[in-house]
Short mmCIF file of C-alpha atoms in Angstrom, two decimals:
data_model
loop_
_atom_site.label_atom_id
_atom_site.label_comp_id
_atom_site.label_asym_id
_atom_site.label_seq_id
_atom_site.Cartn_x
_atom_site.Cartn_y
_atom_site.Cartn_z
CA MET A 1 26.95 -4.87 -21.46
CA THR A 2 25.80 -3.09 -24.61
CA SER A 3 22.22 -1.84 -24.81
CA PRO A 4 20.04 -1.07 -27.83
CA ALA A 5 19.98 2.58 -28.80
CA GLY A 6 17.77 4.48 -26.35
CA ALA A 7 17.55 1.58 -23.89
CA MET A 8 18.88 1.84 -20.36
CA THR A 9 21.46 -0.53 -18.93
CA ARG A 10 19.85 -3.06 -16.60
CA ASP A 11 22.66 -5.27 -15.31
CA PHE A 12 25.54 -4.08 -13.13
CA ALA A 13 28.43 -5.77 -11.38
CA ASP A 14 27.57 -4.10 -8.09
CA ARG A 15 25.33 -1.45 -6.57
CA ASN A 16 27.98 1.27 -6.74
CA MET A 17 28.04 0.95 -10.51
CA LEU A 18 24.25 1.21 -10.59
CA VAL A 19 24.31 4.38 -8.47
CA ALA A 20 27.00 5.93 -10.67
CA TYR A 21 25.02 5.09 -13.81
CA VAL A 22 21.80 6.61 -12.48
CA ARG A 23 23.65 9.79 -11.48
CA GLN A 24 25.14 9.98 -14.96
CA GLU A 25 21.80 9.48 -16.68
CA PHE A 26 19.90 11.88 -14.40
CA PRO A 27 22.41 14.58 -13.39
CA ALA A 28 19.73 17.05 -12.27
CA SER A 29 18.45 14.64 -9.63
CA GLU A 30 21.56 15.17 -7.52
CA SER A 31 20.60 18.78 -6.80
CA VAL A 32 17.11 17.72 -5.64
CA ASP A 33 18.05 14.72 -3.50
CA GLY A 34 21.45 13.10 -3.75
CA HIS A 35 20.92 10.51 -1.01
CA VAL A 36 21.14 6.82 -1.84
CA ALA A 37 18.53 4.80 0.04
CA GLY A 38 19.62 1.78 2.02
CA GLN A 39 16.59 -0.26 0.98
CA ARG A 40 17.36 -2.47 -2.02
CA GLY A 41 15.12 -2.46 -5.05
CA GLY A 42 14.23 -5.26 -7.42
CA ARG A 43 12.05 -8.33 -7.45
CA LYS A 44 14.39 -10.51 -5.39
CA ALA A 45 14.53 -7.99 -2.54
CA ALA A 46 10.77 -7.48 -2.73
CA LEU A 47 10.01 -11.18 -2.39
CA ALA A 48 12.45 -11.48 0.50
CA ALA A 49 10.68 -8.63 2.31
CA LEU A 50 7.27 -10.15 1.57
CA ALA A 51 8.36 -13.48 3.07
CA LEU A 52 9.13 -11.73 6.37
CA VAL A 53 5.68 -10.17 6.83
CA ASP A 54 4.01 -11.15 10.11
CA PRO A 55 0.34 -10.04 10.07
CA ALA A 56 -0.21 -10.65 13.79
CA ALA A 57 2.87 -8.67 14.83
CA TYR A 58 1.90 -5.93 12.39
CA ALA A 59 -1.55 -5.60 13.96
CA ARG A 60 -0.11 -5.45 17.49
CA THR A 61 2.76 -3.07 16.93
CA ARG A 62 2.28 -1.09 13.73
CA ASN A 63 1.65 2.23 15.49
CA HIS A 64 5.00 2.09 17.29
CA LEU A 65 8.04 3.50 15.50
CA ASP A 66 9.92 0.28 16.25
CA GLY A 67 6.92 -1.88 15.35
CA SER A 68 6.75 -4.74 12.88
CA VAL A 69 5.88 -2.84 9.71
CA THR A 70 6.28 -4.41 6.28
CA ARG A 71 8.38 -1.85 4.35
CA LEU A 72 6.69 -3.16 1.19
CA SER A 73 5.28 0.18 0.04
CA PRO A 74 8.16 1.14 -2.32
CA TYR A 75 7.83 -2.21 -4.10
CA VAL A 76 4.07 -1.76 -4.47
CA ARG A 77 4.47 1.86 -5.52
CA HIS A 78 6.81 0.96 -8.38
CA GLY A 79 4.97 -2.16 -9.52
CA VAL A 80 7.52 -4.69 -8.29
CA LEU A 81 4.75 -6.23 -6.17
CA THR A 82 1.01 -6.01 -6.78
CA LEU A 83 -1.57 -5.51 -4.05
CA ALA A 84 -3.20 -8.81 -4.99
CA GLU A 85 0.13 -10.58 -4.70
CA VAL A 86 0.72 -9.12 -1.24
CA ARG A 87 -2.83 -10.01 -0.20
CA ASP A 88 -2.47 -13.62 -1.30
CA ALA A 89 0.91 -14.00 0.38
CA VAL A 90 -0.41 -12.55 3.63
CA LEU A 91 -3.47 -14.81 3.61
CA GLY A 92 -1.16 -17.75 3.04
CA THR A 93 0.54 -17.12 6.39
CA VAL A 94 -2.60 -17.30 8.57
CA ARG A 95 -5.17 -19.97 9.41
CA ASP A 96 -8.01 -17.50 9.83
CA PRO A 97 -8.29 -14.50 7.45
CA HIS A 98 -9.35 -12.34 10.40
CA GLU A 99 -5.80 -12.66 11.74
CA ALA A 100 -4.66 -10.58 8.77
CA ALA A 101 -7.55 -8.10 8.87
CA ARG A 102 -5.52 -5.07 9.95
CA LEU A 103 -2.92 -5.48 7.23
CA LEU A 104 -5.52 -6.30 4.58
CA THR A 105 -7.42 -3.15 5.54
CA GLU A 106 -4.33 -1.08 4.80
CA LEU A 107 -4.03 -2.72 1.39
CA GLY A 108 -7.67 -1.83 0.81
CA TRP A 109 -7.02 1.81 1.66
CA ARG A 110 -4.15 1.93 -0.81
CA ASP A 111 -6.41 0.52 -3.51
CA TYR A 112 -9.10 3.05 -2.59
CA PHE A 113 -6.66 5.97 -2.82
CA GLN A 114 -5.57 4.82 -6.28
CA ARG A 115 -9.16 4.64 -7.47
CA ALA A 116 -9.87 8.07 -6.01
CA TYR A 117 -6.83 9.41 -7.87
CA ALA A 118 -8.08 7.88 -11.11
CA ALA A 119 -11.36 9.73 -10.63
CA LEU A 120 -9.86 13.03 -9.47
CA GLY A 121 -6.76 13.35 -11.63
CA ASP A 122 -4.97 16.62 -10.91
CA GLY A 123 -7.88 17.52 -8.65
CA ILE A 124 -6.11 15.48 -5.99
CA TRP A 125 -4.05 18.64 -5.37
CA ARG A 126 -7.19 20.60 -4.47
CA ASP A 127 -9.03 20.58 -1.15
CA GLN A 128 -11.71 17.90 -1.40
CA GLU A 129 -13.77 19.60 1.31
CA PRO A 130 -13.58 22.83 3.31
CA ASN A 131 -11.23 22.44 6.26
CA LYS A 132 -12.66 22.13 9.77
CA THR A 133 -10.11 24.26 11.60
CA GLY A 134 -11.77 27.66 11.55
CA TRP A 135 -8.95 29.09 9.42
CA ARG A 136 -9.51 30.21 5.83
CA ALA A 137 -7.36 28.62 3.14
CA GLU A 138 -5.60 31.92 2.47
CA GLU A 139 -4.54 32.12 6.12
CA TYR A 140 -2.17 29.17 5.63
CA ALA A 141 1.38 29.84 4.43
CA GLY A 142 2.11 28.70 0.90
CA GLN A 143 5.74 27.70 1.38
CA LEU A 144 7.32 25.10 3.62
CA PRO A 145 9.50 26.89 6.21
CA ASP A 146 13.23 26.29 5.82
CA ASP A 147 13.67 25.20 9.42
CA ILE A 148 11.32 22.27 8.79
CA ALA A 149 12.88 21.38 5.44
CA GLN A 150 16.39 21.51 6.92
CA GLY A 151 15.51 19.99 10.30
CA THR A 152 16.48 22.98 12.44
CA THR A 153 13.25 23.72 14.34
CA GLY A 154 14.83 22.78 17.66
CA LEU A 155 12.21 20.08 18.27
CA ALA A 156 14.10 16.79 18.30
CA CYS A 157 11.15 14.81 16.94
CA ILE A 158 10.40 17.10 14.01
CA ASP A 159 14.07 17.57 13.15
CA GLY A 160 14.62 13.82 13.40
CA PHE A 161 11.71 13.06 11.10
CA SER A 162 12.94 15.66 8.60
CA ALA A 163 16.45 14.22 8.61
CA GLU A 164 15.23 10.63 8.26
CA LEU A 165 12.95 11.54 5.37
CA ARG A 166 15.76 13.25 3.47
CA ALA A 167 18.45 10.68 4.23
CA THR A 168 16.51 7.44 3.77
CA GLY A 169 13.46 8.18 1.63
CA TYR A 170 11.33 6.58 4.33
CA LEU A 171 9.25 7.53 7.35
CA HIS A 172 7.10 5.30 9.53
CA ASN A 173 3.44 6.11 8.86
CA HIS A 174 2.92 7.46 12.38
CA ALA A 175 5.89 9.79 11.95
CA ARG A 176 4.41 10.98 8.65
CA MET A 177 1.15 11.84 10.42
CA TRP A 178 2.93 13.67 13.24
CA LEU A 179 5.11 15.62 10.84
CA ALA A 180 2.14 16.51 8.64
CA ALA A 181 0.12 17.63 11.67
CA TYR A 182 2.99 19.81 12.88
CA ILE A 183 3.35 21.44 9.47
CA VAL A 184 -0.34 22.04 8.81
CA HIS A 185 -1.69 22.80 12.27
CA PHE A 186 1.18 23.89 14.51
CA ARG A 187 2.86 25.99 11.78
CA ARG A 188 -0.25 26.64 9.70
CA VAL A 189 1.22 25.76 6.30
CA ARG A 190 -0.91 24.57 3.39
CA TRP A 191 -0.93 20.79 3.11
CA GLN A 192 0.10 20.97 -0.56
CA SER A 193 3.53 22.33 0.41
CA GLY A 194 4.16 19.43 2.76
CA ALA A 195 2.82 16.92 0.25
CA ARG A 196 5.22 18.14 -2.44
CA TRP A 197 8.11 17.93 0.01
CA PHE A 198 7.24 14.33 0.85
CA LEU A 199 6.98 13.38 -2.82
CA THR A 200 10.45 14.81 -3.43
CA HIS A 201 12.01 12.33 -1.00
CA LEU A 202 9.76 9.31 -0.34
CA LEU A 203 10.66 6.09 -2.13
CA ASP A 204 7.00 5.09 -1.95
CA GLY A 205 5.62 8.54 -2.71
CA ASP A 206 2.67 8.81 -5.07
CA PRO A 207 0.01 11.54 -5.24
CA ALA A 208 -2.78 9.09 -4.38
CA SER A 209 -1.82 7.84 -0.91
CA ASN A 210 0.38 10.84 -0.15
CA ASN A 211 -2.01 13.67 -0.97
CA LEU A 212 -5.16 12.12 0.43
CA SER A 213 -3.33 11.25 3.65
CA TRP A 214 -2.18 14.86 3.94
CA GLN A 215 -5.76 16.00 3.34
CA TRP A 216 -6.97 13.60 6.03
CA VAL A 217 -4.60 15.26 8.51
CA ALA A 218 -5.55 18.74 7.30
CA SER A 219 -9.30 17.97 7.60
CA THR A 220 -10.03 18.61 3.91
CA PHE A 221 -10.66 14.87 3.49
CA SER A 222 -11.89 14.03 6.99
CA HIS A 223 -14.40 15.27 9.55
CA LYS A 224 -11.88 16.98 11.85
CA PRO A 225 -8.18 17.84 11.97
CA TYR A 226 -5.61 15.36 13.20
CA ILE A 227 -3.28 16.64 15.93
CA PHE A 228 -0.93 14.96 18.39
CA ASN A 229 0.70 15.81 21.68
CA ARG A 230 3.86 14.90 23.56
CA ALA A 231 2.17 12.08 25.47
CA ASN A 232 1.11 10.46 22.19
CA LEU A 233 4.61 10.85 20.78
CA GLU A 234 6.24 9.29 23.84
CA LYS A 235 3.71 6.45 23.86
CA TYR A 236 4.66 5.32 20.36
CA ALA A 237 8.23 6.62 20.02
CA GLY A 238 9.47 6.07 23.56
CA SER A 239 12.09 8.50 24.86
CA ALA A 240 14.07 8.58 21.63
CA TYR A 241 13.27 12.23 20.98
CA CYS A 242 11.92 13.90 24.10
CA GLN A 243 14.73 12.92 26.46
CA SER A 244 17.38 14.75 24.43
CA CYS A 245 15.20 17.54 23.00
CA PRO A 246 16.57 21.08 23.51
CA LEU A 247 12.97 22.27 23.97
CA ARG A 248 11.87 19.53 26.36
CA ALA A 249 11.28 22.04 29.18
CA GLY A 250 9.12 24.24 26.96
CA CYS A 251 7.73 21.77 24.46
CA PRO A 252 4.86 23.23 22.40
CA LEU A 253 3.41 19.71 22.14
CA ASP A 254 3.27 19.17 25.90
CA ALA A 255 -0.43 19.78 26.55
CA SER A 256 -3.74 17.97 26.56
CA TYR A 257 -5.61 17.58 23.31
CA GLU A 258 -8.24 19.99 24.59
CA ALA A 259 -5.64 22.66 25.35
CA LEU A 260 -3.91 22.16 22.00
CA ALA A 261 -7.19 22.36 20.10
CA ALA A 262 -8.12 25.58 21.88
CA ARG A 263 -4.72 27.06 21.00
CA LEU A 264 -4.52 25.85 17.41
CA PHE A 265 -8.17 26.32 16.44
CA PRO A 266 -9.41 29.28 18.52
CA ARG A 267 -12.32 29.99 16.17
CA MET A 268 -13.78 26.54 16.66
CA SER A 269 -16.14 25.68 19.49
CA GLY A 270 -14.15 22.49 20.05
CA GLY A 271 -11.55 20.28 18.44
CA GLU A 272 -9.65 17.08 19.03
CA ALA A 273 -7.27 14.66 17.44
CA VAL A 274 -8.56 12.27 14.84
CA ASP A 275 -7.86 8.68 15.84
CA SER A 276 -9.23 6.95 12.76
CA GLY A 277 -10.73 7.80 9.40
CA PRO A 278 -14.17 6.84 8.14
CA LEU A 279 -14.17 3.40 6.56
CA PRO A 280 -16.09 2.85 3.32
CA ALA A 281 -19.44 1.10 3.58
CA VAL A 282 -19.35 -2.54 2.48
CA ASP A 283 -22.19 -3.80 0.34
CA GLY A 284 -23.08 -6.97 2.26
CA GLU A 285 -22.97 -10.26 0.44
CA HIS A 286 -21.30 -8.97 -2.70
CA GLY A 287 -18.25 -7.72 -0.81
CA THR A 288 -18.01 -4.52 -2.85
CA ALA A 289 -17.50 -1.10 -1.32
CA THR A 290 -18.48 2.39 -2.36
CA ALA A 291 -17.41 5.84 -1.24
CA GLN A 292 -18.10 9.39 -2.31
CA VAL A 293 -15.09 11.44 -3.39
CA HIS A 294 -15.75 15.02 -4.42
CA GLY A 295 -19.18 14.15 -5.76
CA GLN A 296 -18.08 10.99 -7.56
CA THR A 297 -18.83 7.44 -6.47
CA ILE A 298 -15.84 5.12 -6.25
CA VAL A 299 -16.65 1.39 -6.35
CA TRP A 300 -14.24 -1.45 -5.62
#
């Protein structure tokens, strides 16, 4: 196929030709991340994935690594699907809208993050609030440690998450939270370093959802830090990591939340894991919502 001058080729005989073309057009990308994701792009693949969404199964199992998640985020991120389109399709699968409430709430959060980003601009890279860990910002390392980036910490879960992120461009949301918590709180690294690393590899990465989620974990966009322990990991990941972990007998995650908080945040009088974030207030009959972000009111 011949393309107008300056235009990119759009049609290919097979996926291998597409991959070769992209590598030719963007040679520098290979040195940053040369992996080819297994998830297919395009409108046809997006609609096929949308047709498989099961709101009830999502609500029941979404926190489990093998749960019924949608995998729609890359399509939404790149404009192949709109949030409104996903909402309408989801509502079309249920008799009662409340059956889809959990999934619709997640769509609402994504919309909120985008509106916050529109208001904040590059400020989304700055702490929205002081952290609640007892540590000063300058006491966090500025660079992501190589053992995390390369997946050589010795912790099977962390190394597995690192490898999956780099190889597939995807991580289950719970794994993202655990990995972020490990980086920020167990290794005391600034959230910005982890956020940049995620954006380098995630197919669905955008500064809105990515950065504000990292800040939620870090406690610069929430009322307390999010941490996790081995029991929480095993509850939602099963024995996939812990059973074969080289550090299973001396796991730094194997403690109660109270013990972990005392170890990680010794300057605080108390600390615990965050189980959920604050939801925006809904303005009654009009169905609009407002929230304060860094002194600005976001309405949607």
